[in-house]
């Protein structure tokens, strides 16, 4: 008997396709929006927490701990103020932790250019899928997404982007050699172009090589004469610097390496006691550096995101209630419009209960279809949520 | 009955394998891969680690490791190592131009960096495949002071223990034996060279600074190569040097050519090879080479 009710309800809903589709869409979205948002927030929390939990301590310039964490862990565009290599040396010399300095000031064609020591790759378990890790000055290795976005592979070159086109005294862009592409890690590392710290400092202008200049071609043509040994820079300006096997030996650095800039130092304490002792070193107010615990910073950041989530929940609950009322109204109006049809069914000999069951069957089918659609949409959110979070929130 | 026995054979084999496994447990551990930047460090690593280490010296035979420049392949080898043993004291001038994991590096002379000898007025010259170079900056043949060599071995052993704490007792035991050998060598050096501390000495190359300091030698250096006859100007400079520093013995990194030796002999200077042993010797080992060096000096009147 129930089968017949459902069949009639199905035929009725199939006949009124547009109305049925709108009702199913409204009902499913009422469920999908709050649940999908929570799924996305959970994915974001998982990703941000996982990276932060893997980074026990972070040393950087005094100021916003959120900016420092976002710069060092997520290579955010708003770079935190630089500190010096002396800070990394200080962490290492303490004997309590291993330092991993990071320099993420530059961007190249929209991708973060991150200067690290090779220990970073071991620490983050990043290995090349194609090619090798950087070996010599001027080499770079690309994160998975960076390689896709830039369309580069091992053996290609990548010129760095000048910081300021109008800085005539600035350093030339450096032509980086792509030595490898890292396997996908589903972290912000996928977006980065990694270079050795020393290459980063060459880009900064702290290290350079000397190009051989050719003797002046026509010294006698000049008004005040010119000695034959006089050198003259080529009129065709070099538009970039390239480190090659021929000139690599001429590259050198000036000044004390301890004074070279870095963005932050990831400190890997040997044990809990060492972590506590190291944190104690940064308690003085007059220090220009701070030590932060990325898990705590991230949790605080996520707490704010969850507050936004709660606000969304409120909004969705209100909108959902209004939607339900509107749907109730639509349904009651629809019943009023169908009064003659329902009366006919009754006159044909069906009881009032049967008519009620018919209407109920329609509601059950609508609810079921909406639930299925809602589930499918949530599955899509679950499947692509991690990627969306990486693309729109973390990268 | 035979079928029962056959059925039990796999079981017995598993039992036998399990019985054998504990005895071979530590042998199953992958050896500690060490890359050393010069032969003395490679020798120390081999002595300390024994069969538990796999030591690699990427410098080609016949090339001076102090002026060797690693290519991408050599850097890749170092990147894949568990430990990169560095001499320090500016021995690895290529370090700023390559990408190596810092946490795998051990600077074996860092513990006595306040004792480095700084060279001024260095001369740039050329020989061998490395092209022109200078001995300016810091004197880097730290291991020729055998007490310093022992400290370098100890620093290396500590780094090896940090990487493989399970072999601590073995590494410590082997280090003790190596330290004892180096101490004996130091005593022998002081015995052989101590008697010459009042005597002016010459060196063909400025690489014996730590040997001279440790043994209080009055040593002056020129920049001569064993296989290249010095120019007339260089002989002239030697004459002037000998006038103020009347040396009777000149230390060489390798046996000089017979022509050079003969010309020196005519000046009353005996040529004695004292190999710094920066690269792997064709025969023997570090201790053997150093003992032969001391024997040669001992035999020289």
CSV table of N, CA and C in Angstrom, one decimal, chain A residues 197-324:
chain,number,residue,atom,x,y,z
A,197,UNK,N,70.2,29.4,1.6
A,197,UNK,CA,70.2,30.8,2.2
A,197,UNK,C,71.3,31.7,1.6
A,198,UNK,N,72.4,31.0,1.2
A,198,UNK,CA,73.5,31.8,0.6
A,198,UNK,C,73.0,32.4,-0.8
A,199,UNK,N,72.3,31.6,-1.5
A,199,UNK,CA,71.7,32.1,-2.8
A,199,UNK,C,70.7,33.3,-2.5
A,200,UNK,N,70.0,33.1,-1.4
A,200,UNK,CA,69.1,34.2,-1.0
A,200,UNK,C,69.8,35.5,-0.7
A,201,UNK,N,71.0,35.3,-0.1
A,201,UNK,CA,71.7,36.6,0.2
A,201,UNK,C,72.4,37.1,-1.1
A,202,UNK,N,72.7,36.3,-2.1
A,202,UNK,CA,73.2,36.8,-3.4
A,202,UNK,C,72.0,37.6,-4.0
A,203,UNK,N,70.8,37.1,-4.0
A,203,UNK,CA,69.6,37.9,-4.5
A,203,UNK,C,69.5,39.2,-3.8
A,204,UNK,N,69.7,39.1,-2.5
A,204,UNK,CA,69.6,40.3,-1.6
A,204,UNK,C,70.7,41.3,-2.0
A,205,UNK,N,71.8,40.9,-2.6
A,205,UNK,CA,72.9,41.8,-3.0
A,205,UNK,C,74.0,41.7,-2.0
A,206,UNK,N,74.0,40.8,-1.0
A,206,UNK,CA,75.1,40.7,0.0
A,206,UNK,C,76.3,39.9,-0.6
A,207,UNK,N,76.0,39.1,-1.5
A,207,UNK,CA,77.1,38.3,-2.2
A,207,UNK,C,77.0,38.6,-3.7
A,208,UNK,N,78.2,38.6,-4.3
A,208,UNK,CA,78.2,38.9,-5.7
A,208,UNK,C,79.5,38.3,-6.3
A,209,UNK,N,79.4,38.2,-7.7
A,209,UNK,CA,80.6,37.8,-8.4
A,209,UNK,C,81.1,39.0,-9.2
A,210,UNK,N,82.3,38.9,-9.8
A,210,UNK,CA,82.8,40.0,-10.6
A,210,UNK,C,82.9,39.5,-12.1
A,211,UNK,N,82.2,40.3,-12.9
A,211,UNK,CA,82.2,40.0,-14.3
A,211,UNK,C,83.4,40.6,-14.9
A,212,UNK,N,84.1,39.8,-15.8
A,212,UNK,CA,85.2,40.4,-16.5
A,212,UNK,C,84.8,41.5,-17.5
A,213,UNK,N,85.5,42.6,-17.5
A,213,UNK,CA,85.2,43.6,-18.4
A,213,UNK,C,86.2,43.6,-19.6
A,214,UNK,N,85.7,43.9,-20.7
A,214,UNK,CA,86.5,43.9,-21.9
A,214,UNK,C,87.3,45.2,-22.0
A,215,UNK,N,88.5,45.2,-22.6
A,215,UNK,CA,89.2,46.5,-22.8
A,215,UNK,C,88.4,47.4,-23.7
A,216,UNK,N,88.5,48.7,-23.5
A,216,UNK,CA,87.8,49.6,-24.4
A,216,UNK,C,88.2,49.4,-25.8
A,217,UNK,N,87.2,49.4,-26.7
A,217,UNK,CA,87.5,49.1,-28.1
A,217,UNK,C,88.3,50.2,-28.9
A,218,UNK,N,87.9,51.4,-28.7
A,218,UNK,CA,88.6,52.5,-29.5
A,218,UNK,C,89.0,53.6,-28.6
A,219,UNK,N,90.1,53.4,-27.8
A,219,UNK,CA,90.5,54.4,-26.9
A,219,UNK,C,90.9,55.7,-27.6
A,220,UNK,N,91.5,55.6,-28.8
A,220,UNK,CA,91.9,56.8,-29.4
A,220,UNK,C,90.8,57.7,-29.9
A,221,UNK,N,89.6,57.2,-30.0
A,221,UNK,CA,88.5,58.0,-30.4
A,221,UNK,C,87.9,59.0,-29.3
A,222,UNK,N,88.4,58.7,-28.1
A,222,UNK,CA,87.9,59.6,-27.0
A,222,UNK,C,88.6,60.9,-26.9
A,223,UNK,N,88.0,62.0,-26.5
A,223,UNK,CA,88.6,63.3,-26.6
A,223,UNK,C,89.9,63.4,-25.7
A,224,UNK,N,89.9,62.8,-24.5
A,224,UNK,CA,91.0,63.0,-23.7
A,224,UNK,C,92.0,61.8,-23.7
A,225,UNK,N,91.8,60.9,-24.7
A,225,UNK,CA,92.6,59.8,-24.7
A,225,UNK,C,92.3,58.8,-23.7
A,226,UNK,N,92.8,57.6,-23.8
A,226,UNK,CA,92.5,56.5,-22.9
A,226,UNK,C,93.6,55.5,-22.9
A,227,UNK,N,94.1,55.1,-21.8
A,227,UNK,CA,95.2,54.1,-21.8
A,227,UNK,C,94.6,52.8,-22.3
A,228,UNK,N,95.5,52.0,-22.9
A,228,UNK,CA,95.0,50.7,-23.5
A,228,UNK,C,94.5,49.7,-22.5
A,229,UNK,N,95.0,49.9,-21.3
A,229,UNK,CA,94.5,48.9,-20.3
A,229,UNK,C,93.2,49.3,-19.7
A,230,UNK,N,92.6,50.4,-20.1
A,230,UNK,CA,91.4,50.9,-19.5
A,230,UNK,C,90.3,49.9,-19.8
A,231,UNK,N,89.5,49.6,-18.8
A,231,UNK,CA,88.3,48.7,-19.0
A,231,UNK,C,87.1,49.5,-19.2
A,232,UNK,N,86.2,48.9,-19.9
A,232,UNK,CA,84.9,49.7,-20.1
A,232,UNK,C,83.7,48.7,-20.0
A,233,UNK,N,82.7,49.0,-19.3
A,233,UNK,CA,81.6,48.2,-19.1
A,233,UNK,C,80.8,48.2,-20.5
A,234,UNK,N,80.3,47.1,-20.8
A,234,UNK,CA,79.6,46.9,-22.1
A,234,UNK,C,78.3,47.8,-22.1
A,235,UNK,N,78.1,48.5,-23.2
A,235,UNK,CA,77.0,49.4,-23.2
A,235,UNK,C,75.7,48.7,-23.1
A,236,UNK,N,75.7,47.4,-23.6
A,236,UNK,CA,74.5,46.6,-23.5
A,236,UNK,C,74.4,46.1,-22.1
A,237,UNK,N,73.6,46.7,-21.2
A,237,UNK,CA,73.6,46.3,-19.8
A,237,UNK,C,73.2,44.9,-19.6
A,238,UNK,N,73.9,44.3,-18.7
A,238,UNK,CA,73.5,42.9,-18.3
A,238,UNK,C,72.2,43.0,-17.5
A,239,UNK,N,71.2,42.3,-18.0
A,239,UNK,CA,69.9,42.4,-17.3
A,239,UNK,C,69.7,41.4,-16.2
A,240,UNK,N,70.6,40.5,-16.0
A,240,UNK,CA,70.5,39.6,-14.9
A,240,UNK,C,71.8,39.0,-14.6
A,241,UNK,N,72.0,38.4,-13.4
A,241,UNK,CA,73.2,37.8,-13.0
A,241,UNK,C,73.0,36.3,-13.1
A,242,UNK,N,73.9,35.6,-13.6
A,242,UNK,CA,73.8,34.1,-13.6
A,242,UNK,C,75.1,33.5,-13.0
A,243,UNK,N,74.9,32.5,-12.1
A,243,UNK,CA,76.1,31.9,-11.5
A,243,UNK,C,76.3,30.6,-12.4
A,244,UNK,N,77.5,30.6,-13.0
A,244,UNK,CA,77.9,29.5,-13.8
A,244,UNK,C,79.2,28.8,-13.3
A,245,UNK,N,79.5,27.6,-13.7
A,245,UNK,CA,80.7,27.0,-13.3
A,245,UNK,C,82.0,27.9,-13.5
A,246,UNK,N,81.9,28.7,-14.5
A,246,UNK,CA,83.0,29.6,-14.9
A,246,UNK,C,83.2,30.7,-13.9
A,247,UNK,N,82.0,31.3,-13.4
A,247,UNK,CA,82.2,32.4,-12.5
A,247,UNK,C,81.9,32.2,-11.0
A,248,UNK,N,81.5,30.9,-10.7
A,248,UNK,CA,81.1,30.7,-9.3
A,248,UNK,C,82.2,31.0,-8.3
A,249,UNK,N,83.4,30.8,-8.7
A,249,UNK,CA,84.5,31.0,-7.8
A,249,UNK,C,84.7,32.5,-7.5
A,250,UNK,N,84.2,33.4,-8.4
A,250,UNK,CA,84.3,34.8,-8.1
A,250,UNK,C,83.2,35.3,-7.2
A,251,UNK,N,82.2,34.5,-6.9
A,251,UNK,CA,81.2,34.9,-5.9
A,251,UNK,C,81.7,34.9,-4.5
A,252,UNK,N,81.4,35.9,-3.8
A,252,UNK,CA,81.8,36.0,-2.4
A,252,UNK,C,80.9,36.9,-1.7
A,253,UNK,N,81.0,36.9,-0.4
A,253,UNK,CA,80.1,37.7,0.5
A,253,UNK,C,80.9,38.8,1.2
A,254,UNK,N,80.3,39.9,1.5
A,254,UNK,CA,80.9,40.9,2.2
A,254,UNK,C,80.3,41.0,3.6
A,255,UNK,N,81.1,41.4,4.6
A,255,UNK,CA,80.6,41.6,5.9
A,255,UNK,C,80.5,40.4,6.7
A,256,UNK,N,80.1,40.5,8.0
A,256,UNK,CA,80.0,39.4,8.9
A,256,UNK,C,78.8,38.6,8.6
A,257,UNK,N,78.9,37.3,8.3
A,257,UNK,CA,77.8,36.5,8.0
A,257,UNK,C,76.7,36.5,9.2
A,258,UNK,N,77.2,36.8,10.4
A,258,UNK,CA,76.3,36.8,11.5
A,258,UNK,C,75.3,37.9,11.4
A,259,UNK,N,75.6,38.9,10.5
A,259,UNK,CA,74.7,40.1,10.4
A,259,UNK,C,73.8,40.0,9.2
A,260,UNK,N,73.9,38.8,8.5
A,260,UNK,CA,73.0,38.7,7.3
A,260,UNK,C,71.6,38.4,7.7
A,261,UNK,N,70.6,38.9,6.9
A,261,UNK,CA,69.2,38.8,7.3
A,261,UNK,C,68.6,37.5,7.1
A,262,UNK,N,67.7,37.2,8.0
A,262,UNK,CA,66.8,36.0,7.9
A,262,UNK,C,65.4,36.4,8.4
A,263,UNK,N,64.4,35.7,8.1
A,263,UNK,CA,63.0,36.1,8.5
A,263,UNK,C,62.7,35.5,9.9
A,264,UNK,N,63.2,34.2,10.1
A,264,UNK,CA,62.9,33.6,11.4
A,264,UNK,C,63.8,32.4,11.6
A,265,UNK,N,63.8,31.8,12.7
A,265,UNK,CA,64.6,30.6,13.0
A,265,UNK,C,63.6,29.6,13.6
A,266,UNK,N,63.5,28.4,13.0
A,266,UNK,CA,62.7,27.3,13.6
A,266,UNK,C,63.7,26.7,14.6
A,267,UNK,N,63.3,26.6,15.8
A,267,UNK,CA,64.2,26.0,16.8
A,267,UNK,C,63.7,24.6,17.2
A,268,UNK,N,64.5,23.6,17.0
A,268,UNK,CA,64.1,22.2,17.3
A,268,UNK,C,64.8,21.8,18.6
A,269,UNK,N,64.1,22.0,19.7
A,269,UNK,CA,64.7,21.7,21.0
A,269,UNK,C,64.9,20.1,21.1
A,270,UNK,N,66.0,19.8,21.8
A,270,UNK,CA,66.3,18.4,22.0
A,270,UNK,C,65.4,17.6,22.9
A,271,UNK,N,64.8,18.4,23.9
A,271,UNK,CA,63.8,17.8,24.8
A,271,UNK,C,63.0,18.9,25.4
A,272,UNK,N,62.1,18.5,26.3
A,272,UNK,CA,61.2,19.5,26.9
A,272,UNK,C,62.0,20.5,27.8
A,273,UNK,N,62.9,20.0,28.5
A,273,UNK,CA,63.8,20.8,29.4
A,273,UNK,C,64.5,21.9,28.6
A,274,UNK,N,65.1,21.4,27.4
A,274,UNK,CA,65.8,22.3,26.6
A,274,UNK,C,64.9,23.4,26.0
A,275,UNK,N,63.7,23.0,25.7
A,275,UNK,CA,62.7,24.0,25.2
A,275,UNK,C,62.4,25.1,26.2
A,276,UNK,N,62.2,24.6,27.5
A,276,UNK,CA,61.9,25.6,28.5
A,276,UNK,C,63.1,26.5,28.8
A,277,UNK,N,64.3,25.9,28.8
A,277,UNK,CA,65.5,26.8,29.0
A,277,UNK,C,65.6,27.8,27.8
A,278,UNK,N,65.4,27.3,26.6
A,278,UNK,CA,65.5,28.2,25.5
A,278,UNK,C,64.5,29.4,25.6
A,279,UNK,N,63.3,29.0,25.9
A,279,UNK,CA,62.2,30.0,26.0
A,279,UNK,C,62.6,31.1,27.1
A,280,UNK,N,63.3,30.6,28.1
A,280,UNK,CA,63.7,31.5,29.2
A,280,UNK,C,64.7,32.6,28.7
A,281,UNK,N,65.4,32.3,27.7
A,281,UNK,CA,66.4,33.2,27.2
A,281,UNK,C,65.7,34.4,26.5
A,282,UNK,N,64.4,34.3,26.2
A,282,UNK,CA,63.8,35.4,25.4
A,282,UNK,C,62.7,36.1,26.3
A,283,UNK,N,62.9,36.0,27.6
A,283,UNK,CA,62.0,36.7,28.5
A,283,UNK,C,62.3,38.2,28.7
A,284,UNK,N,63.5,38.6,28.5
A,284,UNK,CA,63.9,40.0,28.8
A,284,UNK,C,63.1,40.9,27.8
A,285,UNK,N,62.6,42.0,28.4
A,285,UNK,CA,61.8,43.0,27.6
A,285,UNK,C,62.6,43.7,26.6
A,286,UNK,N,64.0,43.9,26.9
A,286,UNK,CA,64.7,44.8,26.0
A,286,UNK,C,65.3,44.1,24.7
A,287,UNK,N,64.9,42.8,24.6
A,287,UNK,CA,65.4,42.0,23.4
A,287,UNK,C,64.6,42.5,22.2
A,288,UNK,N,65.3,42.4,21.0
A,288,UNK,CA,64.7,42.7,19.8
A,288,UNK,C,64.0,41.5,19.1
A,289,UNK,N,64.2,40.4,19.8
A,289,UNK,CA,63.6,39.1,19.2
A,289,UNK,C,62.7,38.5,20.2
A,290,UNK,N,61.8,37.6,19.7
A,290,UNK,CA,60.9,36.9,20.5
A,290,UNK,C,60.9,35.4,20.1
A,291,UNK,N,60.4,34.6,21.1
A,291,UNK,CA,60.3,33.2,20.7
A,291,UNK,C,58.8,32.9,20.9
A,292,UNK,N,58.2,32.2,19.9
A,292,UNK,CA,56.8,31.9,20.0
A,292,UNK,C,56.6,30.4,19.8
A,293,UNK,N,55.5,29.9,20.3
A,293,UNK,CA,55.2,28.5,20.1
A,293,UNK,C,54.1,28.5,19.0
A,294,UNK,N,54.4,28.1,17.8
A,294,UNK,CA,53.4,28.1,16.7
A,294,UNK,C,52.1,27.4,17.0
A,295,UNK,N,52.2,26.2,17.7
A,295,UNK,CA,50.9,25.6,18.0
A,295,UNK,C,50.0,26.5,18.8
A,296,UNK,N,50.5,27.3,19.8
A,296,UNK,CA,49.7,28.2,20.6
A,296,UNK,C,49.2,29.3,19.7
A,297,UNK,N,50.1,29.9,18.9
A,297,UNK,CA,49.6,31.0,18.0
A,297,UNK,C,48.5,30.5,17.1
A,298,UNK,N,48.7,29.3,16.5
A,298,UNK,CA,47.7,28.8,15.6
A,298,UNK,C,46.4,28.5,16.3
A,299,UNK,N,46.5,28.0,17.5
A,299,UNK,CA,45.3,27.7,18.2
A,299,UNK,C,44.5,29.0,18.5
A,300,UNK,N,45.3,30.0,18.8
A,300,UNK,CA,44.6,31.3,19.1
A,300,UNK,C,44.0,31.9,17.8
A,301,UNK,N,44.7,31.7,16.7
A,301,UNK,CA,44.2,32.2,15.4
A,301,UNK,C,42.9,31.4,15.1
A,302,UNK,N,43.0,30.1,15.3
A,302,UNK,CA,41.8,29.2,15.0
A,302,UNK,C,40.6,29.5,15.9
A,303,UNK,N,41.0,29.9,17.1
A,303,UNK,CA,39.9,30.2,18.0
A,303,UNK,C,39.1,31.4,17.4
A,304,UNK,N,39.8,32.4,16.8
A,304,UNK,CA,39.0,33.5,16.2
A,304,UNK,C,38.2,33.0,15.0
A,305,UNK,N,38.9,32.0,14.3
A,305,UNK,CA,38.1,31.5,13.1
A,305,UNK,C,36.9,30.8,13.6
A,306,UNK,N,37.0,30.1,14.7
A,306,UNK,CA,35.8,29.3,15.2
A,306,UNK,C,34.7,30.3,15.7
A,307,UNK,N,35.2,31.5,16.2
A,307,UNK,CA,34.2,32.5,16.6
A,307,UNK,C,33.4,32.9,15.3
A,308,UNK,N,34.1,33.0,14.2
A,308,UNK,CA,33.5,33.4,13.0
A,308,UNK,C,32.5,32.2,12.6
A,309,UNK,N,33.0,31.0,12.8
A,309,UNK,CA,32.2,29.8,12.5
A,309,UNK,C,30.9,29.8,13.3
A,310,UNK,N,31.0,30.2,14.6
A,310,UNK,CA,29.8,30.3,15.5
A,310,UNK,C,28.8,31.4,15.0
A,311,UNK,N,29.4,32.5,14.5
A,311,UNK,CA,28.6,33.5,13.9
A,311,UNK,C,27.8,33.0,12.7
A,312,UNK,N,28.6,32.3,11.9
A,312,UNK,CA,28.0,31.7,10.7
A,312,UNK,C,26.8,30.8,11.1
A,313,UNK,N,27.1,30.0,12.1
A,313,UNK,CA,26.1,29.0,12.6
A,313,UNK,C,24.8,29.8,12.9
A,314,UNK,N,24.9,30.9,13.6
A,314,UNK,CA,23.8,31.7,14.0
A,314,UNK,C,23.0,32.2,12.8
A,315,UNK,N,23.8,32.7,11.8
A,315,UNK,CA,23.2,33.2,10.6
A,315,UNK,C,22.5,32.1,9.8
A,316,UNK,N,23.2,31.0,9.8
A,316,UNK,CA,22.6,29.8,9.0
A,316,UNK,C,21.3,29.4,9.7
A,317,UNK,N,21.3,29.3,11.1
A,317,UNK,CA,20.2,28.9,11.8
A,317,UNK,C,19.0,29.8,11.5
A,318,UNK,N,19.3,31.1,11.5
A,318,UNK,CA,18.2,32.1,11.2
A,318,UNK,C,17.7,31.9,9.8
A,319,UNK,N,18.6,31.9,8.9
A,319,UNK,CA,18.2,31.7,7.5
A,319,UNK,C,17.5,30.4,7.2
A,320,UNK,N,18.0,29.4,7.9
A,320,UNK,CA,17.3,28.1,7.8
A,320,UNK,C,15.9,28.1,8.3
A,321,UNK,N,15.7,28.8,9.5
A,321,UNK,CA,14.4,28.9,10.0
A,321,UNK,C,13.4,29.6,9.1
A,322,UNK,N,13.9,30.7,8.5
A,322,UNK,CA,13.2,31.5,7.6
A,322,UNK,C,12.8,30.7,6.4
A,323,UNK,N,13.8,29.9,5.9
A,323,UNK,CA,13.7,29.1,4.8
A,323,UNK,C,12.6,28.0,5.0
A,324,UNK,N,12.7,27.4,6.2
A,324,UNK,CA,11.7,26.4,6.6
A,324,UNK,C,10.3,27.0,6.6
